[in-house]
C-alpha positions as protocol buffer text, in pm:
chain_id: "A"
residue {
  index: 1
  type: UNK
  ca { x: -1915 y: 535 z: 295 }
}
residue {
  index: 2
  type: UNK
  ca { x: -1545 y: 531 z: 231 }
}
residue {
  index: 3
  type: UNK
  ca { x: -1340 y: 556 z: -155 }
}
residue {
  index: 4
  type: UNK
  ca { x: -1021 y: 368 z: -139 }
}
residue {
  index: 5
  type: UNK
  ca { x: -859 y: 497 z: -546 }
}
residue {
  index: 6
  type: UNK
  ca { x: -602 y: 238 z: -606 }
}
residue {
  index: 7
  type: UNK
  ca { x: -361 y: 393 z: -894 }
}
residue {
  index: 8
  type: UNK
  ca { x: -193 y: 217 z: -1141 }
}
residue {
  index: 9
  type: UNK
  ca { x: -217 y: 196 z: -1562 }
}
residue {
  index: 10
  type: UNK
  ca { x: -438 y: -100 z: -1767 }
}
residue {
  index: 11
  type: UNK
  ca { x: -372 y: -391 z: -1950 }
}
residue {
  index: 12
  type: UNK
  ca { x: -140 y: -668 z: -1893 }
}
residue {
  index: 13
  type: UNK
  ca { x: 162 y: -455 z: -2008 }
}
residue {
  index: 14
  type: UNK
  ca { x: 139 y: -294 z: -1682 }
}
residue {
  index: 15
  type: UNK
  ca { x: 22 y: -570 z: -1475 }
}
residue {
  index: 16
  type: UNK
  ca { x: 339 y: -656 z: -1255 }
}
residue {
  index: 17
  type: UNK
  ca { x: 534 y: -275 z: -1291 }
}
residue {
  index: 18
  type: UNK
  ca { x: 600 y: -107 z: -998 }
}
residue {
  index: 19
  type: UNK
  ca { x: 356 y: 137 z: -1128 }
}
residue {
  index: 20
  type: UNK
  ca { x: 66 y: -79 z: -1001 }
}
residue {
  index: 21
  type: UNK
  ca { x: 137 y: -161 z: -672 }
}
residue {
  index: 22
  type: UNK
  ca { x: -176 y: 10 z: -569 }
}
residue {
  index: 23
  type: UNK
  ca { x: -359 y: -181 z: -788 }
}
residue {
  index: 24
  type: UNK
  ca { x: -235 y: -482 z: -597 }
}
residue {
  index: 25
  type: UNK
  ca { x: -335 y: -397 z: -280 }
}
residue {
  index: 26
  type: UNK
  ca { x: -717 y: -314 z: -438 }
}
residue {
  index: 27
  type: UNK
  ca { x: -733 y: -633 z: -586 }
}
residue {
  index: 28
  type: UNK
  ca { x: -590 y: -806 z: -215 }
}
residue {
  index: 29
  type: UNK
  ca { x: -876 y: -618 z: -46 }
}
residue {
  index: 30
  type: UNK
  ca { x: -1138 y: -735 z: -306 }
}
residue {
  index: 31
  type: UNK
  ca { x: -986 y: -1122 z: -336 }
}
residue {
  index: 32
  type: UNK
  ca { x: -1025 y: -1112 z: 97 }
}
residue {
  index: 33
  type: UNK
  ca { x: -1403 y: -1030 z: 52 }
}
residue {
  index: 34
  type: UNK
  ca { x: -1416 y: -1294 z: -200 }
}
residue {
  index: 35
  type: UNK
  ca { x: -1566 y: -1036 z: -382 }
}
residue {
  index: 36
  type: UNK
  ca { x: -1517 y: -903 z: -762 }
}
residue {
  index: 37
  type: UNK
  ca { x: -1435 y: -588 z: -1013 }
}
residue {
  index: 38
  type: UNK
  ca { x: -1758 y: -424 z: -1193 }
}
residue {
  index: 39
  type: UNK
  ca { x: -1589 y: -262 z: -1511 }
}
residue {
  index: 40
  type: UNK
  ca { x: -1720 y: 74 z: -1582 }
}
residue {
  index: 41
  type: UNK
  ca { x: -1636 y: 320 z: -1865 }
}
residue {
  index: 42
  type: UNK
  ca { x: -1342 y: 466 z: -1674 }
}
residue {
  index: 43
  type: UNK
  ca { x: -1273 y: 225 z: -1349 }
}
residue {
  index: 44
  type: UNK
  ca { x: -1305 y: -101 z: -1207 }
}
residue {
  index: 45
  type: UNK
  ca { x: -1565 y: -49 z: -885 }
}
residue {
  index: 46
  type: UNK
  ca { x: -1618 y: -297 z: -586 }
}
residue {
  index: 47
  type: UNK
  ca { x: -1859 y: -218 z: -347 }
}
residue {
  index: 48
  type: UNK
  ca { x: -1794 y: -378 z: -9 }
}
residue {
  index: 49
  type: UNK
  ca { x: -1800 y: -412 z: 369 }
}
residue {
  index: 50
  type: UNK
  ca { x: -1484 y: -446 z: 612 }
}
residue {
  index: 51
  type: UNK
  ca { x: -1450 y: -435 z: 969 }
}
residue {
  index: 52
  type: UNK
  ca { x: -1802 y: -697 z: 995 }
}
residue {
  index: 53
  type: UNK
  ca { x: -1819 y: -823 z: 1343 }
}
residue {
  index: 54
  type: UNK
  ca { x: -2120 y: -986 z: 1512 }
}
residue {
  index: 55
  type: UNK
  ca { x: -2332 y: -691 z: 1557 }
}
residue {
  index: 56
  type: UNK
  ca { x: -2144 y: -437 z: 1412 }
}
residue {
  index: 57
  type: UNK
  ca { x: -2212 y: -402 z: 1021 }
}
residue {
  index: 58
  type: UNK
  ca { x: -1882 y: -240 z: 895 }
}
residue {
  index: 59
  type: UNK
  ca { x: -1829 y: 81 z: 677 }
}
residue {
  index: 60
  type: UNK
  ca { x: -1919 y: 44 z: 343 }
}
residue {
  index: 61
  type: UNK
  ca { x: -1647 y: 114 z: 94 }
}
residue {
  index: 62
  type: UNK
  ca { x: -1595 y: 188 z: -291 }
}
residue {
  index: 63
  type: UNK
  ca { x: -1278 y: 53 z: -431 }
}
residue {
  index: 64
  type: UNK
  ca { x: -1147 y: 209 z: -760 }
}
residue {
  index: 65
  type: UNK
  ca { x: -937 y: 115 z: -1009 }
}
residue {
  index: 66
  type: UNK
  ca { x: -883 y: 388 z: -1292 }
}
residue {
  index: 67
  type: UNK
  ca { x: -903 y: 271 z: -1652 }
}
residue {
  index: 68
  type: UNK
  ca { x: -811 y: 630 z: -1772 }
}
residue {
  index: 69
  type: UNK
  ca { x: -412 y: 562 z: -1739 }
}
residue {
  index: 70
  type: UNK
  ca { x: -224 y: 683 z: -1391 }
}
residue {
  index: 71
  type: UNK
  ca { x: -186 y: 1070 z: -1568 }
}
residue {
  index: 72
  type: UNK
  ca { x: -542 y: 1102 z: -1621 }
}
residue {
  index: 73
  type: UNK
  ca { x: -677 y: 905 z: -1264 }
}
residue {
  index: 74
  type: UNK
  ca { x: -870 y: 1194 z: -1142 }
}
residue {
  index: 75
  type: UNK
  ca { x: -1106 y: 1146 z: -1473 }
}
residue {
  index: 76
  type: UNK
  ca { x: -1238 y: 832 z: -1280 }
}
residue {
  index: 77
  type: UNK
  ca { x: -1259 y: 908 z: -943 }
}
residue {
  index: 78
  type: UNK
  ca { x: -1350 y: 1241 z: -888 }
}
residue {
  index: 79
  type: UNK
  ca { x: -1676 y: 1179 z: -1054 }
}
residue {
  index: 80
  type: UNK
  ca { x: -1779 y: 904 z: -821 }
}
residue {
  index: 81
  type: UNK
  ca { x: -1660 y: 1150 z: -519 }
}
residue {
  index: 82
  type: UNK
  ca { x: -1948 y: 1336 z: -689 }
}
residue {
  index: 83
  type: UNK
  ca { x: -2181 y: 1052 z: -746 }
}
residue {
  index: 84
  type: UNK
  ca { x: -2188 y: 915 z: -410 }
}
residue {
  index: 85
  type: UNK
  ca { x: -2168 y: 1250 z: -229 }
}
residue {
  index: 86
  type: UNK
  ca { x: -1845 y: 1201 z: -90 }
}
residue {
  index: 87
  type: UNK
  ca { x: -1596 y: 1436 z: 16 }
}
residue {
  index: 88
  type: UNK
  ca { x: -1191 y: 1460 z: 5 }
}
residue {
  index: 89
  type: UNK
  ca { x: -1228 y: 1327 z: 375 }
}
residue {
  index: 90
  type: UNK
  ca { x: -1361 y: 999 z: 226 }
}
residue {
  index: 91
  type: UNK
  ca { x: -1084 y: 968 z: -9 }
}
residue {
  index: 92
  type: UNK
  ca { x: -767 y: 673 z: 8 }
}
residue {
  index: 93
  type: UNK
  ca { x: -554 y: 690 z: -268 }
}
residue {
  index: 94
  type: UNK
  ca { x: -350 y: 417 z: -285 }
}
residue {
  index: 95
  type: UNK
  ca { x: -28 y: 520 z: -452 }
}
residue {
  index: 96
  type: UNK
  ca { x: 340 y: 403 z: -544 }
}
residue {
  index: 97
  type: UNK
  ca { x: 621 y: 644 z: -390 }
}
residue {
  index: 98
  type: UNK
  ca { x: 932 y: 663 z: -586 }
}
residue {
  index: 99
  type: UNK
  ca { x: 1091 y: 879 z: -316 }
}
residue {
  index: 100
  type: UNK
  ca { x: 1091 y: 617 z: -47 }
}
residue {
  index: 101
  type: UNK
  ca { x: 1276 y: 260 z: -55 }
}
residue {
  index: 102
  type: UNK
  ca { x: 1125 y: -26 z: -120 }
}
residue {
  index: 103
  type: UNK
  ca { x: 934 y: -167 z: 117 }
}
residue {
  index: 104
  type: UNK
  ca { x: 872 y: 126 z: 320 }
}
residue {
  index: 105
  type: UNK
  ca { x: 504 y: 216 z: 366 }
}
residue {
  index: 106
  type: UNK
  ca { x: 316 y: 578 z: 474 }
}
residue {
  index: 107
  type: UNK
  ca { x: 3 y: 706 z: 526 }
}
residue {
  index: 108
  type: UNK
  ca { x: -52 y: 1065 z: 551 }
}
residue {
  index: 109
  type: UNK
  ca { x: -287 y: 1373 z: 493 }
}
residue {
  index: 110
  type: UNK
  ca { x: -261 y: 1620 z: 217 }
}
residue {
  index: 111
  type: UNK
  ca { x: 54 y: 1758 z: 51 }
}
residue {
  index: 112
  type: UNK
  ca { x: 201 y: 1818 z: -239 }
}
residue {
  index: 113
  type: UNK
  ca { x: 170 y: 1524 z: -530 }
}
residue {
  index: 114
  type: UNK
  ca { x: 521 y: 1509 z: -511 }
}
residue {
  index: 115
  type: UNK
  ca { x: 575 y: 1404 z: -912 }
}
residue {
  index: 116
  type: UNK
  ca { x: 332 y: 1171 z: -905 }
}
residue {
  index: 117
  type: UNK
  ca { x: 91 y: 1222 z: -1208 }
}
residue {
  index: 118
  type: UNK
  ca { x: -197 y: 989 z: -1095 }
}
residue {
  index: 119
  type: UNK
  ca { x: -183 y: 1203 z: -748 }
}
residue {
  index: 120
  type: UNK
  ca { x: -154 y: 1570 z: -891 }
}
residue {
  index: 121
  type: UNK
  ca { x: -478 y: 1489 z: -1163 }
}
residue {
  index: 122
  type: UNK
  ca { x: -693 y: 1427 z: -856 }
}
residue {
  index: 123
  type: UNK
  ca { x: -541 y: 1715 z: -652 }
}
residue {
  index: 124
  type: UNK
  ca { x: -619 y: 1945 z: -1029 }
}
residue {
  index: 125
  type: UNK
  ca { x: -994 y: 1802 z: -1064 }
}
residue {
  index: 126
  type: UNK
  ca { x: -1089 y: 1764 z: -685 }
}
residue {
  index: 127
  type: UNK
  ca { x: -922 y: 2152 z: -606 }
}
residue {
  index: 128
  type: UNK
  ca { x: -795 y: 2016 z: -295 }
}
residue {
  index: 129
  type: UNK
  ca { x: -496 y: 1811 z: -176 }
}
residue {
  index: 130
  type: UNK
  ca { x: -674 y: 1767 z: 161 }
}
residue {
  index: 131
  type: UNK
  ca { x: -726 y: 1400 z: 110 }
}
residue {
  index: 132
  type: UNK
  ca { x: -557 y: 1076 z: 259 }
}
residue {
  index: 133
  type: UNK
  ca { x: -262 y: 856 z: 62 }
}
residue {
  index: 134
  type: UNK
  ca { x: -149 y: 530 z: 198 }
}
residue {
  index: 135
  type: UNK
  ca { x: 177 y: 575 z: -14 }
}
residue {
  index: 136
  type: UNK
  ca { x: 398 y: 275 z: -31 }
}
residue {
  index: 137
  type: UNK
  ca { x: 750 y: 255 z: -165 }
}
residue {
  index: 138
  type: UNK
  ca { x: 934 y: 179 z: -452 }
}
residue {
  index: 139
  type: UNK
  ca { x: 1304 y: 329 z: -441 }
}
residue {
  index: 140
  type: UNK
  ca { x: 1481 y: 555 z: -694 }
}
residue {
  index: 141
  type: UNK
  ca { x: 1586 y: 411 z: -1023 }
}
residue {
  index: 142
  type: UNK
  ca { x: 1970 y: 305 z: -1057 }
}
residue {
  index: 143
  type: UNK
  ca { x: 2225 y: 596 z: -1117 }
}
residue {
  index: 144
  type: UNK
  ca { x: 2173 y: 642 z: -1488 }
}
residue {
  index: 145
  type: UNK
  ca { x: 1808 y: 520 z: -1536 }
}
residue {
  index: 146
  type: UNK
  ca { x: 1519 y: 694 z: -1600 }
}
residue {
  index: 147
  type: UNK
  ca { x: 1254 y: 750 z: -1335 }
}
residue {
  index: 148
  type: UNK
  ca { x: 1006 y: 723 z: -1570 }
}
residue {
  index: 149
  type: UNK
  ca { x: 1104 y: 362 z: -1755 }
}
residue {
  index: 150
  type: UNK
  ca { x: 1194 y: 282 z: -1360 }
}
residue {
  index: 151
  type: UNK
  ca { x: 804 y: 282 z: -1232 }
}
residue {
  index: 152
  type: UNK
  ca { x: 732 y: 105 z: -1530 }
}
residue {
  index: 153
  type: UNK
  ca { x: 910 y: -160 z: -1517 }
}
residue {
  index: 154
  type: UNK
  ca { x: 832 y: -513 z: -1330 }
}
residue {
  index: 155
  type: UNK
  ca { x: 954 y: -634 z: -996 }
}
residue {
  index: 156
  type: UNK
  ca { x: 1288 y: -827 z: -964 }
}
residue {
  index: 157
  type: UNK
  ca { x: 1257 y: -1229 z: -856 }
}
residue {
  index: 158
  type: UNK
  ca { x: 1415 y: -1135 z: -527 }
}
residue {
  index: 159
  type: UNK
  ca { x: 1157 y: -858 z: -485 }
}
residue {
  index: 160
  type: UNK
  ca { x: 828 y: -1010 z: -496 }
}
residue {
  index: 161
  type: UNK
  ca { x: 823 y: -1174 z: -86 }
}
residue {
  index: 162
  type: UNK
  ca { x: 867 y: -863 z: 28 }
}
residue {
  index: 163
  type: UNK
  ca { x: 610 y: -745 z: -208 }
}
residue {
  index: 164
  type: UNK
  ca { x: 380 y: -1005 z: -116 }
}
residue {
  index: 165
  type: UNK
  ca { x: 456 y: -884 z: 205 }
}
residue {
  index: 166
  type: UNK
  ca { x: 419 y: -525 z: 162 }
}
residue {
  index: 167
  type: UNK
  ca { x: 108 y: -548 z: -44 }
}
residue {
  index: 168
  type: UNK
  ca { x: -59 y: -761 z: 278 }
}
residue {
  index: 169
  type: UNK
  ca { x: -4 y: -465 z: 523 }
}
residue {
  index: 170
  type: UNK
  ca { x: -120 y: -174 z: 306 }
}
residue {
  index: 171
  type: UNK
  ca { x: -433 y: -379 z: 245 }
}
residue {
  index: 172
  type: UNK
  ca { x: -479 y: -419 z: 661 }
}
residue {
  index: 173
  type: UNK
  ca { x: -347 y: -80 z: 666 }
}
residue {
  index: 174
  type: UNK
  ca { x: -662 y: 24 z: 406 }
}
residue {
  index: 175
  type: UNK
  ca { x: -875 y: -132 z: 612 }
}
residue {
  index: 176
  type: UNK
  ca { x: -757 y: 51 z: 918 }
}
residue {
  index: 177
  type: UNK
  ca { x: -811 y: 386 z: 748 }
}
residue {
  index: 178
  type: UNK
  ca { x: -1168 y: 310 z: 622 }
}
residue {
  index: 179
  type: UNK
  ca { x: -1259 y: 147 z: 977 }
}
residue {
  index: 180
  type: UNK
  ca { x: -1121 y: 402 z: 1275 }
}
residue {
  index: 181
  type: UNK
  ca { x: -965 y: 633 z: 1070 }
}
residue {
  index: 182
  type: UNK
  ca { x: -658 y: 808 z: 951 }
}
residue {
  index: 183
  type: UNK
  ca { x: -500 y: 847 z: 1308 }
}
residue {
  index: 184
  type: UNK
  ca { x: -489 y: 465 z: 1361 }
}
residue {
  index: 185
  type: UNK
  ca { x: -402 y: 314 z: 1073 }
}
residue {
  index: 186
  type: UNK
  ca { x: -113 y: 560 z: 1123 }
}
residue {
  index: 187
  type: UNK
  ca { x: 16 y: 460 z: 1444 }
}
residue {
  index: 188
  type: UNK
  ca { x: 19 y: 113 z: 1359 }
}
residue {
  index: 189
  type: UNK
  ca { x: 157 y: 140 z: 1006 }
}
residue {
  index: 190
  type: UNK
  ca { x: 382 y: 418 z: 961 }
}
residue {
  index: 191
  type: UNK
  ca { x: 643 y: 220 z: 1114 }
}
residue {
  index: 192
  type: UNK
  ca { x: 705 y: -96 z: 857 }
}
residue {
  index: 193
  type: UNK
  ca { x: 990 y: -127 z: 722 }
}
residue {
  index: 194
  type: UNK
  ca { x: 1001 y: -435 z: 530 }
}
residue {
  index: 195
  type: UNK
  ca { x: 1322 y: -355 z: 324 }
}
residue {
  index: 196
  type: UNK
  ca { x: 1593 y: -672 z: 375 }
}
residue {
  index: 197
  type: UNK
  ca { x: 1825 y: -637 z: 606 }
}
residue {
  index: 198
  type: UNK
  ca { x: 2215 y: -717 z: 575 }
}
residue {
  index: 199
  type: UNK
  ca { x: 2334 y: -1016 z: 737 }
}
residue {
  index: 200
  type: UNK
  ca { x: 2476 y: -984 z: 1093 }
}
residue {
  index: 201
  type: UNK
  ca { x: 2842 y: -1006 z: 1164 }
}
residue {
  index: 202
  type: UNK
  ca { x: 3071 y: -1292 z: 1272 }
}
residue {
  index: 203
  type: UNK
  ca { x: 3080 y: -1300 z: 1633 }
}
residue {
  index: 204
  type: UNK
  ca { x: 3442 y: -1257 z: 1795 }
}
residue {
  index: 205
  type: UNK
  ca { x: 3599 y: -1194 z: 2103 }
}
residue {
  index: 206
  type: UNK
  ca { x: 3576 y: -1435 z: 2487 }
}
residue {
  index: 207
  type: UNK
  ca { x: 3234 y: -1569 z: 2329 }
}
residue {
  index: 208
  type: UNK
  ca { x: 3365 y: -1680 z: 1993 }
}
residue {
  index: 209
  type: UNK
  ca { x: 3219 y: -2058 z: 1930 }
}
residue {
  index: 210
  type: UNK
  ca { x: 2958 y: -2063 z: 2184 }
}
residue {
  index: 211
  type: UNK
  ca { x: 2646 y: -2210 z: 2024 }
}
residue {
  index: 212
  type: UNK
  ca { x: 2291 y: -2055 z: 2162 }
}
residue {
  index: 213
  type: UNK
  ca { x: 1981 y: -2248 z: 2117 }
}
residue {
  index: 214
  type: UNK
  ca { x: 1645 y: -2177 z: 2193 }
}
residue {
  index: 215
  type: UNK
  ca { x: 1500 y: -2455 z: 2505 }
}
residue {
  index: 216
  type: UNK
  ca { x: 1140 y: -2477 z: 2617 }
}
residue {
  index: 217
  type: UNK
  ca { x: 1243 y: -2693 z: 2926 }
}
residue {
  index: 218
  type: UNK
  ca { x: 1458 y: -2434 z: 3020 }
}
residue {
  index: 219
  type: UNK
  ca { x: 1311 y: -2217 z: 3306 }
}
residue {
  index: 220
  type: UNK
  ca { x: 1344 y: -1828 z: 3315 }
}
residue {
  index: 221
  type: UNK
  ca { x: 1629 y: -1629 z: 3139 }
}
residue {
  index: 222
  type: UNK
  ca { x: 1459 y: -1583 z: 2817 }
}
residue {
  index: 223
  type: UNK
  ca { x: 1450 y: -1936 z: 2761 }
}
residue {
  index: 224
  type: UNK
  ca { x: 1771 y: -1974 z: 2604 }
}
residue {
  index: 225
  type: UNK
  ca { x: 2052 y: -2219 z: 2680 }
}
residue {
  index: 226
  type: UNK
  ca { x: 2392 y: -2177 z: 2624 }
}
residue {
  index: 227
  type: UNK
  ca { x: 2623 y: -2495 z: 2535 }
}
C-alpha cells in the first residue's frame, strides 16, 4: 500500500489558489477512478487501485487531503502513516513549489522543505525528510509582492490550460510513483516543461516567402512540400 498526501488549505476560499494545486491533482486521480472523498476529522481519504490490468490487481493506494490547513498537514497524515503501518518510503506528497516556474514539474527524494510549511510539519512529526515529493511549480511572486499573498492567490485566465495540463501529468506522474516506483516516474517526468513558449521569429534571408505545408501524398523527406 502506497500514501499519495496531496497539500493544499480547505474551504472554497482556497479552492482555485495556487496553494492547492496538489489538491487538484488528488481530486484528478480520484475523479479517473470514478471514485470519491471519505471526510474524516482531519483529511479527506480515498482508498483505491491504479495500474489494474487483466491479471494484475494494482497497488492499493491512500489518497489524502489535509483538513488541518497546509501549516499543520503533518497532523493528518502522519497518523495514517501510523495507522496503516506505512513507512516514509510509502509516502507522495504532492506539493506546490514556489521556487520553480510555472509549469515545471519534479519528483524527487528527501531534502530540505525548502519554505514550504505543509512539507516541513510532516518532515517535524514523521522525524525524517526521507520521503518522496512530486513537487510542481508555481513561479515567484511579482517584484514587490508577497510570497505569502502570492500562493494564495487564484490562477490567471491565461493560466489555467497549462494548468489543466500540468495537473494531468502529475496525476500520471502519481501513478507512476505508486506503480514502479520513484526511479520511473522520474525518468519520464522530470523533464516537462509546460511553461509557454515565445513566438518564433520572422523568417528572413534567400528563403523569405516560401510557404511549407505538411503533404501525405508526398513520399520521403519528412513529408513536407515546399511551394
Amino acid at each position: 500500500m502506497k500514501l499519495i498526501a496531496a497539500l493544499g488549505n480547505p474551504g472554497e476560499k482556497y479552492a482555485q489558489t495556487r496553494h492547492n494545486v496538489g489538491w487538484l491533482v488528488a481530486d484528478e486521480l480520484v475523479r479517473r477512478a470514478g471514485a470519491g472523498w471519505r471526510k474524516q476529522p482531519e483529511a479527506e481519504t480515498c482508498e483505491l487501485r491504479l495500474g489494474q490490468a487483466v491479471g494484475q490487481p494494482g497497488e492499493k493506494v491512500l489518497l489524502v487531503k489535509p483538513l488541518t490547513y497546509m501549516n499543520a498537514s503533518g497532523r493528518a497524515v502522519v497518523p495514517l502513516l501510523t495507522y496503516y503501518r506505512l513507512d516514509a518510503t510509502d509516502l507522495l506528497v504532492v506539493q506546490d513549489d514556489l521556487d520553480s516556474p510555472f509549469g515545471l514539474m519534479k519528483l524527487k527524494l528527501g531534502g530540505r522543505h525548502g519554505g514550504q510549511n505543509g512539507v516541513r510539519d510532516i518532515i517535524r512529526l514523521l522525524g525524517t525528510q526521507d520521503f518522496a515529493r512530486l513537487k510542481l511549480g508555481i513561479s515567484r511572486p511579482p517584484a514587490g509582492r508577497d510570497p505569502a499573498d502570492w500562493v494564495l492567490s487564484k490562477w490567471a485566465e491565461e493560466e489555467r490550460t497549462p494548468l489543466g495540463q500540468l495537473v494531468g501529468l502529475g496525476a500520471d506522474a502519481a501513478g507512476v510513483w505508486a506503480t514502479q516506483g520513484l526511479e520511473a516516474a522520474q525518468g519520464r517526468y522530470n523533464s516537462t516543461d509546460l511553461r509557454p513558449r515565445p513566438p518564433a521569429p520572422p523568417v528572413t534571408g534567400p528563403n523569405e516567402g516560401v510557404t511549407v505545408s505538411m503533404d501525405s501524398d508526398v513520399e520521403e523527406r519528412g513529408n513536407v512540400q515546399i511551394k
